[in-house]
Coordinates of C-alpha atoms in Angstrom, one line a residue:
Chain A
X481 CA 11.4 6.5 13.1
X482 CA 8.2 5.4 14.8
X483 CA 7.2 8.9 15.6
X484 CA 8.0 10.1 12.1
X485 CA 5.8 7.4 10.8
X486 CA 3.0 8.3 13.2
X487 CA 3.3 12.0 12.2
X488 CA 2.9 10.8 8.6
X489 CA -0.2 8.9 9.5
X490 CA -1.7 12.0 11.2
X491 CA -1.1 14.0 8.0
X492 CA -2.8 11.3 5.9
X493 CA -5.8 11.0 8.1
X494 CA -6.1 14.8 8.2
X495 CA -5.9 15.1 4.4
X496 CA -8.4 12.3 3.6
X497 CA -11.9 13.6 2.9
X498 CA -13.4 10.4 4.4
X499 CA -12.0 11.4 7.8
X500 CA -14.4 14.3 8.0
X501 CA -17.5 12.3 7.1
X502 CA -17.6 11.0 10.7
X503 CA -17.3 14.5 12.1
X504 CA -19.9 15.8 9.7
X505 CA -22.3 12.9 10.4
X506 CA -22.0 13.5 14.2
X507 CA -22.6 17.3 13.7
X508 CA -25.6 16.6 11.6
X509 CA -27.2 13.9 13.8
X510 CA -26.6 15.7 17.0
X511 CA -27.9 18.9 15.4
X512 CA -31.1 17.2 14.3
X513 CA -31.6 15.6 17.7
X514 CA -31.1 18.9 19.5
X515 CA -33.3 20.8 17.1
X516 CA -36.1 18.1 17.4
X517 CA -35.9 18.1 21.2
X518 CA -36.0 21.9 21.2
X519 CA -39.3 21.7 19.3
X520 CA -40.9 18.6 20.8
X521 CA -38.7 17.8 23.9
X522 CA -41.5 18.1 26.4
X523 CA -43.6 15.6 24.6
X524 CA -40.7 13.2 24.8
X525 CA -40.3 13.8 28.5
X526 CA -44.0 13.2 29.1
X527 CA -43.7 9.9 27.3
X528 CA -40.8 8.9 29.6
X529 CA -42.3 10.1 32.8
X530 CA -45.9 8.9 32.1
X531 CA -45.5 5.5 34.0
X532 CA -44.3 7.3 37.1
X533 CA -46.6 10.4 37.2
X534 CA -49.1 8.8 39.5
X535 CA -46.4 8.1 42.2
X536 CA -43.9 10.9 41.5
X537 CA -44.1 14.6 40.7
X538 CA -41.3 16.1 38.6
X539 CA -40.2 19.7 39.1
X540 CA -37.4 21.9 37.7
X541 CA -35.7 21.8 34.3
X542 CA -36.0 18.1 33.4
X543 CA -35.3 18.7 29.7
X544 CA -31.8 20.0 30.3
X545 CA -28.3 19.7 28.7
X546 CA -27.3 16.7 30.8
X547 CA -30.3 14.7 29.7
X548 CA -29.6 15.7 26.1
X549 CA -26.0 14.5 26.4
X550 CA -27.1 11.2 27.9
X551 CA -29.7 10.7 25.1
X552 CA -27.3 11.6 22.4
X553 CA -24.6 9.3 23.9
X554 CA -27.0 6.4 23.9
X555 CA -28.0 6.9 20.3
X556 CA -24.6 7.6 18.8
X557 CA -22.7 4.9 20.5
X558 CA -24.4 2.5 18.2
X559 CA -23.5 4.5 15.1
X560 CA -20.1 5.7 15.9
X561 CA -18.4 2.3 15.4
X562 CA -19.4 2.6 11.7
X563 CA -17.8 6.0 11.5
X564 CA -14.7 4.8 13.2
X565 CA -14.4 1.6 11.1
X566 CA -14.8 3.8 8.0
X567 CA -11.4 5.4 8.7
X568 CA -9.5 2.7 10.7
X569 CA -10.6 -0.2 8.4
X570 CA -8.9 1.7 5.6
X571 CA -5.6 2.2 7.3
X572 CA -3.8 -0.9 5.9
X573 CA -6.1 -2.1 3.1
X574 CA -6.5 1.4 1.8
X575 CA -2.7 1.6 1.2
X576 CA -3.0 -1.8 -0.5
X577 CA -5.8 -0.6 -2.8
X578 CA -4.0 2.6 -3.6
X579 CA -0.7 0.8 -4.2
X580 CA 1.2 3.0 -1.8
X581 CA 1.8 0.0 0.5
X582 CA 4.6 -1.1 -1.9
X583 CA 6.5 2.2 -1.3
X584 CA 5.7 2.3 2.4
X585 CA 7.1 -1.2 3.1
X586 CA 10.3 -0.6 1.1
X587 CA 11.3 2.1 3.6
X588 CA 13.8 1.4 6.4
X589 CA 11.2 1.0 9.1
X590 CA 9.9 -2.2 10.5
X591 CA 6.4 -3.4 9.6
X592 CA 5.5 -3.5 13.3
X593 CA 6.4 0.1 13.6
X594 CA 4.3 1.0 10.6
X595 CA 1.3 -0.9 11.9
X596 CA 1.6 0.6 15.4
X597 CA 2.0 4.1 14.1
X598 CA -1.2 3.6 12.0
X599 CA -2.9 2.2 15.1
X600 CA -1.9 5.1 17.2
X601 CA -3.1 7.6 14.6
X602 CA -6.4 5.6 14.4
X603 CA -6.8 5.7 18.1
X604 CA -6.2 9.5 18.1
X605 CA -8.8 9.9 15.3
X606 CA -11.2 7.9 17.5
X607 CA -10.6 10.2 20.4
X608 CA -11.2 13.3 18.2
X609 CA -14.5 11.9 17.0
X610 CA -15.6 11.0 20.6
X611 CA -14.5 14.4 21.9
X612 CA -16.4 16.2 19.1
X613 CA -19.4 14.1 20.0
X614 CA -18.9 15.0 23.7
X615 CA -18.5 18.7 22.9
X616 CA -21.7 18.7 20.7
X617 CA -23.7 16.7 23.2
X618 CA -22.7 18.3 26.5
X619 CA -21.7 21.9 25.7
X620 CA -24.1 22.6 22.9
X621 CA -26.8 20.7 24.8
X622 CA -26.2 22.8 27.9
X623 CA -26.0 26.0 25.9
X624 CA -29.5 25.3 24.3
X625 CA -31.2 23.6 27.2
X626 CA -29.4 24.8 30.4
X627 CA -28.4 22.5 33.2
X628 CA -30.3 20.4 35.8
X629 CA -30.5 17.0 37.4
X630 CA -30.2 14.0 35.2
X631 CA -33.1 11.6 34.9
X632 CA -32.0 8.1 33.8
X633 CA -34.6 5.6 32.7
X634 CA -33.8 2.0 33.4
X635 CA -35.8 -1.1 32.7
X636 CA -36.6 -1.5 36.4
X637 CA -37.0 2.1 37.4
X638 CA -35.9 5.7 37.3
X639 CA -32.7 7.2 38.7
X640 CA -32.4 10.9 39.4
X641 CA -28.8 12.0 39.6
X642 CA -28.1 15.4 41.1
X643 CA -26.5 18.0 38.8
X644 CA -23.4 18.2 41.1
X645 CA -23.0 14.4 40.8
X646 CA -23.0 14.2 37.0
X647 CA -19.7 15.6 35.5
X648 CA -17.4 12.9 36.8
X649 CA -19.9 10.3 35.6
X650 CA -19.7 11.7 32.1
X651 CA -15.9 11.8 32.3
X652 CA -15.5 8.2 33.3
X653 CA -18.3 7.2 30.9
X654 CA -16.5 8.8 28.1
X655 CA -13.2 7.0 29.1
X656 CA -15.0 3.6 28.9
X657 CA -16.8 4.5 25.8
X658 CA -13.4 5.4 24.3
X659 CA -12.1 2.0 25.3
X660 CA -15.0 0.4 23.5
X661 CA -14.4 2.4 20.4
X662 CA -10.6 1.7 20.5
X663 CA -11.7 -2.0 20.5
X664 CA -13.7 -1.3 17.3
X665 CA -10.7 0.5 15.8
X666 CA -8.5 -2.5 16.7
X667 CA -10.9 -4.9 15.1
X668 CA -11.2 -3.0 11.9
X669 CA -7.4 -2.5 11.7
X670 CA -6.9 -6.2 12.2
X671 CA -9.4 -7.1 9.5
X672 CA -7.7 -4.5 7.3
X673 CA -4.5 -6.6 7.5
X674 CA -6.3 -9.4 5.8
X675 CA -7.9 -7.4 3.0
X676 CA -6.7 -5.7 -0.2
X677 CA -9.7 -3.4 -0.5
X678 CA -11.1 -0.7 1.8
X679 CA -14.7 -1.8 1.9
X680 CA -14.1 -5.3 3.1
X681 CA -12.8 -4.5 6.6
X682 CA -15.5 -1.8 7.1
X683 CA -18.4 -4.2 6.2
X684 CA -16.8 -7.1 8.1
X685 CA -16.4 -4.9 11.2
X686 CA -20.1 -3.9 11.1
X687 CA -21.1 -7.5 10.3
X688 CA -19.2 -8.8 13.4
X689 CA -20.8 -6.1 15.6
X690 CA -24.3 -6.9 14.3
X691 CA -23.7 -10.7 14.7
X692 CA -22.4 -10.4 18.2
X693 CA -25.1 -8.0 19.2
X694 CA -27.7 -10.5 17.9
X695 CA -26.1 -13.4 19.8
X696 CA -25.8 -11.1 22.9
X697 CA -29.5 -10.2 22.9
X698 CA -31.0 -13.5 21.9
X699 CA -32.4 -15.2 25.0
X700 CA -31.1 -18.6 24.0
X701 CA -29.4 -20.7 26.8
X702 CA -26.6 -22.0 24.5
X703 CA -25.4 -18.4 24.2
X704 CA -25.3 -17.8 27.9
X705 CA -21.7 -19.0 28.2
X706 CA -20.5 -17.0 25.2
X707 CA -22.3 -13.7 26.1
X708 CA -20.0 -12.5 28.9
X709 CA -17.0 -12.8 26.6
X710 CA -18.4 -10.9 23.6
X711 CA -17.0 -7.4 23.2
X712 CA -20.4 -6.1 22.2
X713 CA -21.8 -7.1 25.6
X714 CA -19.4 -4.6 27.1
X715 CA -19.6 -1.8 24.6
X716 CA -22.4 -0.1 26.6
X717 CA -20.4 -0.4 29.9
X718 CA -20.2 3.4 30.0
X719 CA -23.8 3.5 31.0
X720 CA -22.9 1.8 34.3
X721 CA -21.5 5.1 35.5
X722 CA -25.0 6.5 35.5
X723 CA -26.2 3.9 38.0
X724 CA -26.4 4.4 41.8
X725 CA -24.6 2.7 43.4
X726 CA -21.9 2.0 40.8
X727 CA -21.6 -1.6 39.7
X728 CA -17.8 -1.6 40.1
X729 CA -17.4 -5.3 39.5
X730 CA -19.4 -5.2 36.3
X731 CA -17.4 -2.1 35.1
X732 CA -14.1 -3.8 35.9
X733 CA -15.1 -7.0 34.1
X734 CA -16.1 -5.0 31.0
X735 CA -12.8 -3.1 31.0
X736 CA -10.8 -6.3 31.3
X737 CA -12.8 -8.0 28.5
X738 CA -12.3 -5.0 26.2
X739 CA -8.6 -4.8 27.0
X740 CA -8.1 -8.6 26.4
X741 CA -9.8 -8.2 23.0
X742 CA -7.7 -5.2 22.1
X743 CA -4.4 -6.8 23.0
X744 CA -5.3 -10.1 21.3
X745 CA -6.5 -8.5 18.1
X746 CA -3.5 -6.2 18.0
X747 CA -1.2 -9.3 18.3
X748 CA -3.0 -11.0 15.4
X749 CA -2.7 -7.8 13.3
X750 CA 1.1 -7.5 14.0
X751 CA 1.6 -11.2 13.2
X752 CA -0.4 -11.1 10.0
X753 CA 1.1 -7.8 8.8
X754 CA 4.6 -9.1 9.3
X755 CA 4.0 -12.3 7.4
X756 CA 2.0 -10.7 4.6
X757 CA 3.4 -11.0 1.1
X758 CA 2.7 -7.7 -0.7
X759 CA 1.3 -8.7 -4.1
X760 CA -0.9 -5.7 -4.9
Chain B
X793 CA 32.0 2.7 -15.0
X794 CA 31.0 -0.3 -12.9
X795 CA 33.4 -1.5 -10.2
X796 CA 34.1 -5.0 -8.9
X797 CA 32.1 -4.3 -5.7
X798 CA 28.9 -6.4 -5.7
X799 CA 25.9 -4.4 -4.8
X800 CA 23.3 -7.1 -5.3
X801 CA 24.0 -10.9 -5.0
X802 CA 21.0 -13.1 -5.8
X803 CA 21.7 -16.8 -5.5
X804 CA 19.3 -19.6 -6.4
X805 CA 16.3 -17.6 -5.4
X806 CA 13.0 -19.6 -5.2
X807 CA 9.5 -18.4 -4.5
X808 CA 6.6 -20.7 -4.5
X809 CA 2.9 -19.9 -3.8
X810 CA 1.5 -23.3 -3.0
X811 CA 1.8 -25.2 -6.2
X812 CA 2.6 -22.2 -8.3
X813 CA 6.3 -21.6 -8.8
X814 CA 6.7 -17.9 -9.4
X815 CA 10.5 -18.0 -9.2
X816 CA 12.3 -21.3 -9.6
X817 CA 16.1 -20.6 -9.7
X818 CA 17.2 -17.0 -10.3
X819 CA 20.8 -15.9 -9.7
X820 CA 22.6 -12.8 -10.8
X821 CA 25.1 -10.1 -9.5
X822 CA 24.9 -6.4 -9.9
X823 CA 28.1 -4.3 -9.5
X824 CA 28.5 -0.8 -8.2
X825 CA 28.0 1.7 -11.1
X826 CA 26.0 -0.8 -13.3
X827 CA 22.9 0.1 -15.1
X828 CA 21.7 -3.5 -14.9
X829 CA 18.9 -4.7 -17.2
X830 CA 16.6 -7.3 -15.7
X831 CA 14.9 -8.8 -18.7
X832 CA 12.2 -11.3 -19.2
X833 CA 8.8 -11.8 -20.8
X834 CA 5.7 -11.0 -18.8
X835 CA 5.2 -13.6 -16.0
X836 CA 8.9 -14.6 -16.0
X837 CA 9.2 -13.7 -12.3
X838 CA 10.9 -10.3 -12.6
X839 CA 8.5 -8.5 -10.3
X840 CA 8.5 -11.3 -7.8
X841 CA 12.3 -11.3 -7.7
X842 CA 12.3 -7.5 -7.2
X843 CA 9.7 -7.6 -4.5
X844 CA 11.7 -10.3 -2.7
X845 CA 14.8 -8.1 -3.0
X846 CA 12.9 -5.3 -1.3
X847 CA 11.4 -7.5 1.4
X848 CA 7.9 -7.1 0.1
X849 CA 7.8 -10.9 -0.3
X850 CA 9.6 -13.5 1.7
X851 CA 11.5 -16.0 -0.4
X852 CA 10.9 -19.7 -0.2
X853 CA 14.7 -20.4 -0.4
X854 CA 17.8 -18.8 -1.8
X855 CA 20.2 -16.2 -0.7
X856 CA 19.8 -12.4 -1.1
X857 CA 22.7 -10.1 -0.3
X858 CA 22.6 -6.3 -0.9
X859 CA 25.6 -4.2 -0.1
X860 CA 27.3 -7.3 1.2
X861 CA 24.6 -7.9 3.9
X862 CA 21.9 -10.4 4.3
X863 CA 18.4 -9.0 3.6
X864 CA 16.8 -11.1 6.3
X865 CA 19.1 -9.8 9.1
X866 CA 19.9 -6.3 7.9
X867 CA 16.7 -5.2 6.3
X868 CA 16.5 -1.6 7.5
X869 CA 20.2 -0.9 6.8
X870 CA 19.8 -2.2 3.2
X871 CA 16.5 -0.4 2.5
X872 CA 17.9 2.9 3.7
X873 CA 20.4 2.7 0.8
X874 CA 17.8 1.8 -1.9
X875 CA 15.3 3.9 -3.8
X876 CA 12.7 2.0 -5.8
X877 CA 9.6 2.0 -7.9
X878 CA 7.7 -1.3 -7.8
X879 CA 5.4 -1.7 -10.8
X880 CA 3.2 1.4 -10.9
X881 CA 4.4 4.6 -9.1
X882 CA 1.4 5.0 -6.8
X883 CA 1.1 7.9 -4.4
X884 CA -1.4 9.5 -2.0
X885 CA -3.7 11.1 -4.5
X886 CA -5.2 13.5 -2.1
X887 CA -1.8 15.0 -1.2
X888 CA 0.4 17.3 -3.3
X889 CA 3.6 16.1 -4.9
X890 CA 5.6 18.0 -2.2
X891 CA 3.7 16.4 0.7
X892 CA 4.1 12.9 -0.9
X893 CA 7.9 13.4 -1.2
X894 CA 8.0 14.7 2.4
X895 CA 6.2 11.6 3.7
X896 CA 8.5 9.2 2.0
X897 CA 11.6 11.2 2.9
X898 CA 10.6 11.1 6.6
X899 CA 10.3 7.3 6.4
X900 CA 13.7 7.1 4.7
X901 CA 15.2 8.9 7.7
X902 CA 15.8 12.2 6.1
X903 CA 14.2 15.6 6.3
X904 CA 13.0 16.9 2.9
X905 CA 13.1 20.7 3.2
X906 CA 11.4 22.7 0.5
X907 CA 14.7 23.5 -1.3
X908 CA 15.6 19.8 -1.6
X909 CA 12.1 18.9 -2.8
X910 CA 12.1 21.6 -5.4
X911 CA 15.6 20.7 -6.6
X912 CA 14.5 17.0 -7.1
X913 CA 11.2 18.0 -8.8
X914 CA 13.2 20.2 -11.1
X915 CA 15.6 17.3 -11.9
X916 CA 12.7 15.1 -12.9
X917 CA 11.0 17.8 -14.9
X918 CA 8.1 18.6 -12.5
X919 CA 9.2 22.1 -11.6
X920 CA 6.2 24.3 -10.6
X921 CA 4.0 21.3 -9.9
X922 CA 5.0 20.8 -6.3
X923 CA 1.7 22.1 -4.9
X924 CA -0.5 20.2 -7.3
X925 CA -2.4 17.1 -6.0
X926 CA -1.2 13.8 -7.4
X927 CA -4.8 13.0 -8.4
X928 CA -4.4 15.4 -11.3
X929 CA -1.1 13.9 -12.6
X930 CA -0.8 11.9 -15.8
X931 CA 0.9 8.5 -15.8
X932 CA 4.1 10.0 -17.1
X933 CA 4.1 12.7 -14.4
X934 CA 3.6 10.0 -11.7
X935 CA 6.6 8.1 -13.2
X936 CA 8.7 11.2 -12.9
X937 CA 7.4 11.7 -9.3
X938 CA 8.3 8.1 -8.7
X939 CA 11.9 8.7 -9.7
X940 CA 11.9 11.9 -7.6
X941 CA 10.8 9.7 -4.7
X942 CA 13.6 7.3 -5.3
X943 CA 16.1 10.1 -5.1
X944 CA 14.8 12.0 -2.1
X945 CA 17.1 10.2 0.4
X946 CA 20.1 10.1 -2.0
X947 CA 20.3 6.3 -2.2
X948 CA 23.2 4.3 -3.7
X949 CA 21.0 1.8 -5.5
X950 CA 17.9 2.6 -7.5
X951 CA 15.5 -0.2 -8.5
X952 CA 13.0 0.5 -11.2
X953 CA 10.4 -2.1 -12.1
X954 CA 9.2 -1.6 -15.7
X955 CA 9.4 2.2 -15.5
X956 CA 8.3 2.8 -19.0
X957 CA 5.2 0.7 -19.0
X958 CA 2.1 2.6 -20.2
X959 CA 4.1 5.7 -21.3
X960 CA 3.9 7.3 -24.7
X961 CA 7.0 7.4 -27.0
X962 CA 8.1 10.8 -25.7
X963 CA 7.5 9.7 -22.1
X964 CA 9.7 6.6 -22.7
X965 CA 12.5 8.7 -24.1
X966 CA 12.3 11.1 -21.2
X967 CA 12.4 8.3 -18.6
X968 CA 15.3 6.7 -20.4
X969 CA 17.2 10.0 -20.4
X970 CA 16.5 10.4 -16.7
X971 CA 17.9 6.9 -16.0
X972 CA 21.0 7.8 -17.9
X973 CA 21.3 11.0 -15.9
X974 CA 21.0 9.1 -12.7
X975 CA 24.0 7.0 -13.7
X976 CA 26.1 9.7 -15.4
X977 CA 25.4 12.8 -13.2
X978 CA 24.5 11.2 -9.8
X979 CA 26.7 8.0 -10.0
X980 CA 23.8 5.7 -9.0
X981 CA 23.7 2.0 -9.5
X982 CA 20.5 1.2 -11.3
X983 CA 18.6 -2.1 -11.7
X984 CA 16.0 -1.8 -14.4
X985 CA 13.5 -4.5 -15.2
X986 CA 11.8 -4.6 -18.6
X987 CA 10.4 -7.0 -21.1
X988 CA 11.7 -4.9 -24.0
X989 CA 15.2 -5.9 -25.1
X990 CA 15.8 -2.8 -27.1
X991 CA 15.1 -0.6 -24.1
X992 CA 17.7 -2.5 -22.0
X993 CA 20.2 -2.4 -24.9
X994 CA 20.0 1.4 -25.0
X995 CA 20.8 2.1 -21.4
X996 CA 22.1 -1.0 -19.6
X997 CA 25.8 -2.1 -19.5
X998 CA 25.0 -5.5 -18.0
X999 CA 21.9 -7.7 -18.0
X1000 CA 20.3 -10.9 -17.0
X1001 CA 17.5 -12.7 -18.9
X1002 CA 15.1 -14.8 -16.9
X1003 CA 12.2 -17.0 -18.2
X1004 CA 9.8 -19.2 -16.3
X1005 CA 11.4 -18.2 -13.0
X1006 CA 14.9 -19.3 -14.1
X1007 CA 18.1 -17.4 -15.1
X1008 CA 18.7 -18.0 -18.8
X1009 CA 21.8 -15.9 -19.4
X1010 CA 23.7 -13.0 -17.8
X1011 CA 26.6 -10.8 -18.7
X1012 CA 27.7 -7.6 -20.4
X1013 CA 25.1 -6.3 -22.9
X1014 CA 27.7 -5.7 -25.6
X1015 CA 29.1 -9.2 -25.3
X1016 CA 25.7 -10.8 -25.2
X1017 CA 24.2 -8.8 -28.1
X1018 CA 27.0 -7.9 -30.3
X1019 CA 29.8 -10.4 -30.0
X1020 CA 27.8 -13.3 -31.6
X1021 CA 26.6 -14.8 -34.8
X1022 CA 23.8 -13.0 -36.5
X1023 CA 20.7 -14.3 -38.2
X1024 CA 20.6 -12.6 -41.6
X1025 CA 17.6 -12.6 -43.8
X1026 CA 18.3 -12.1 -47.6
X1027 CA 15.3 -11.3 -49.7
X1028 CA 16.1 -12.4 -53.3
X1029 CA 14.3 -12.7 -56.6
X1030 CA 15.5 -16.2 -57.4
X1031 CA 15.7 -18.5 -54.4
X1032 CA 17.0 -21.6 -56.3
X1033 CA 19.8 -19.7 -58.0
X1034 CA 20.7 -18.2 -54.6
X1035 CA 20.9 -21.6 -52.9
X1036 CA 22.9 -23.0 -55.8
X1037 CA 25.4 -20.2 -55.6
X1038 CA 25.8 -20.7 -51.9
X1039 CA 26.3 -24.5 -52.3
X1040 CA 29.0 -23.9 -54.9
X1041 CA 30.8 -21.9 -52.2
X1042 CA 30.4 -24.7 -49.6
X1043 CA 27.7 -22.8 -47.7
X1044 CA 25.1 -25.5 -46.7
X1045 CA 21.4 -24.5 -46.4
X1046 CA 18.9 -26.5 -44.4
X1047 CA 15.1 -26.5 -45.0
X1048 CA 14.3 -24.2 -42.1
X1049 CA 16.6 -21.5 -43.7
X1050 CA 14.2 -21.1 -46.7
X1051 CA 11.2 -18.9 -46.0
X1052 CA 9.5 -18.1 -49.3
X1053 CA 11.9 -15.8 -51.2
X1054 CA 13.9 -15.2 -48.0
X1055 CA 17.1 -17.0 -47.0
X1056 CA 18.0 -17.1 -43.3
X1057 CA 21.7 -17.5 -42.8
X1058 CA 23.6 -17.8 -39.5
X1059 CA 26.7 -15.8 -40.3
X1060 CA 29.1 -13.3 -38.7
X1061 CA 28.5 -9.6 -39.4
X1062 CA 31.7 -9.3 -41.6
X1063 CA 30.3 -12.0 -43.9
X1064 CA 27.2 -10.0 -44.9
X1065 CA 28.9 -8.1 -47.8
X1066 CA 30.7 -11.3 -48.9
X1067 CA 27.4 -13.1 -49.3
X1068 CA 25.8 -10.1 -51.0
X1069 CA 28.6 -9.9 -53.5
X1070 CA 28.3 -13.6 -54.2
X1071 CA 24.6 -13.2 -55.0
X1072 CA 25.4 -10.2 -57.3
X1073 CA 28.1 -12.1 -59.1
X1074 CA 25.7 -14.9 -59.7
X1075 CA 22.9 -12.6 -61.1
X1076 CA 20.7 -13.0 -58.0
X1077 CA 19.0 -9.7 -57.2
X1078 CA 18.9 -8.8 -53.5
X1079 CA 15.9 -6.7 -52.5
X1080 CA 16.7 -6.4 -48.8
X1081 CA 19.0 -7.6 -46.0
X1082 CA 17.7 -7.8 -42.4
X1083 CA 19.8 -8.8 -39.4
X1084 CA 18.7 -10.2 -36.1
X1085 CA 20.9 -11.3 -33.3
X1086 CA 20.5 -14.8 -31.9
X1087 CA 19.7 -13.5 -28.4
X1088 CA 17.2 -11.1 -29.8
X1089 CA 15.6 -13.8 -31.8
X1090 CA 15.5 -16.1 -28.8
X1091 CA 14.0 -13.3 -26.6
X1092 CA 11.4 -12.5 -29.2
X1093 CA 10.4 -16.1 -29.3
X1094 CA 10.1 -16.1 -25.5
X1095 CA 7.8 -13.0 -25.6
X1096 CA 5.7 -14.4 -28.5
X1097 CA 5.1 -17.7 -26.8

């Protein structure tokens, strides 16, 4: 019954117009970035390399598809949570707002199964969105700009990664980015269990992300103890795969924090959903 | 015909939301083959009771047995044998009627092939609309689709919560006929909630009336509505002469029985022509005779309060 319910959830997500807003937004934003870089990319490169030009000389195709993918990933990882929450925040509360939750929960399937099937479908949607972004960023980027070494600008310097050393970094980077986005999907689904309308969980998810990001970036000593445990601190952990040498301990810590958040929030969601009186 | 097998047993059901007592003490039994009327004014606790029976709401206390099993321990077994509409029949508006039915069939543990879906849509009068999105359906069409949804897994018990609310007169007649077809052609047991007594009277064989979360009365519709004293209103031209003629025949009248030129008498149906003849013999002209049943009068008072 669980798989039948999951199949239903896939059908619903595929049929909802809002599911395509994320895909369309990514296509549009990535398209604009690639178009702009095609026109003015060299000026952007000059701006980045200017501080190093006296000590280093840059040769080869610097403005390449790998750099495009890296830039796009950095920009969109901030916006994708909104696009994910837009769909996953609606999974439970949307049924409540539409009234279909009454029919759904009078069927011979446990509430936990319904919730988990929705969660699985939400995670699959998140994967599709991320894969689409990856396809647009890497393949279309390489198609338009060719390949080459990747130049990664850090606050304390510049890292040049050889072309042959990049693919696996993108692969692992995407896996950790996916984990971060699944965390967002879990948060919005959990909030969705507490709400009777679609907008509430989406706005709340973004509110929490913004609040935690502010706490994480404020240089206030009292937040020092909290910062390592905020999920927002670890959402950009995918970037660690573009460092040399790899900060394995830091990456592991980020993965553990994200997993603990996911499991805890999912537990809360299951508890709340099972206890919920359906009054809508 | 209803059998002696109890399909639903509700005993001393209570549901509180903090200080608000939605259901205080509701008890009733529904037998196999019944079209059971669940009657009460708005806010009486009908929907809360129905939601509790369908596990949408957890009860504060009380016992709920369906098909002889406890709802708390055998939820899935019980729900697999029930089809229901709770309040409005809401569907996924962005999906077609067929897709909606397929989704709910899958969750009910059956596969709804196209032939079955078309057969059920035909039964509820939605033939040819299977590909149409539900967003374009009228309220009446959604009600029909709601009934189709209740039938998709061929359940034994169908629970319909106020199925005629918001429908036009023709829609009400159509839904009423559909419910009767469910009983007569498909041998379903139907529990039907309503706040309209006449609606229940037309289709139900047994009923319960609840008010303020408590059971008031339950039993067979014919016994409750027909086997009792009536309140008969005689509109006459001379009220004093009418009272005098009644008093002469040992019929006592209290003050509450006189309403303008109308006399309200609590009498059995067979006594109506006797009283009418008495008035005629005493030269009292009778303009109209209206009858109300005690239960109907009581129920109307409940609704009007």
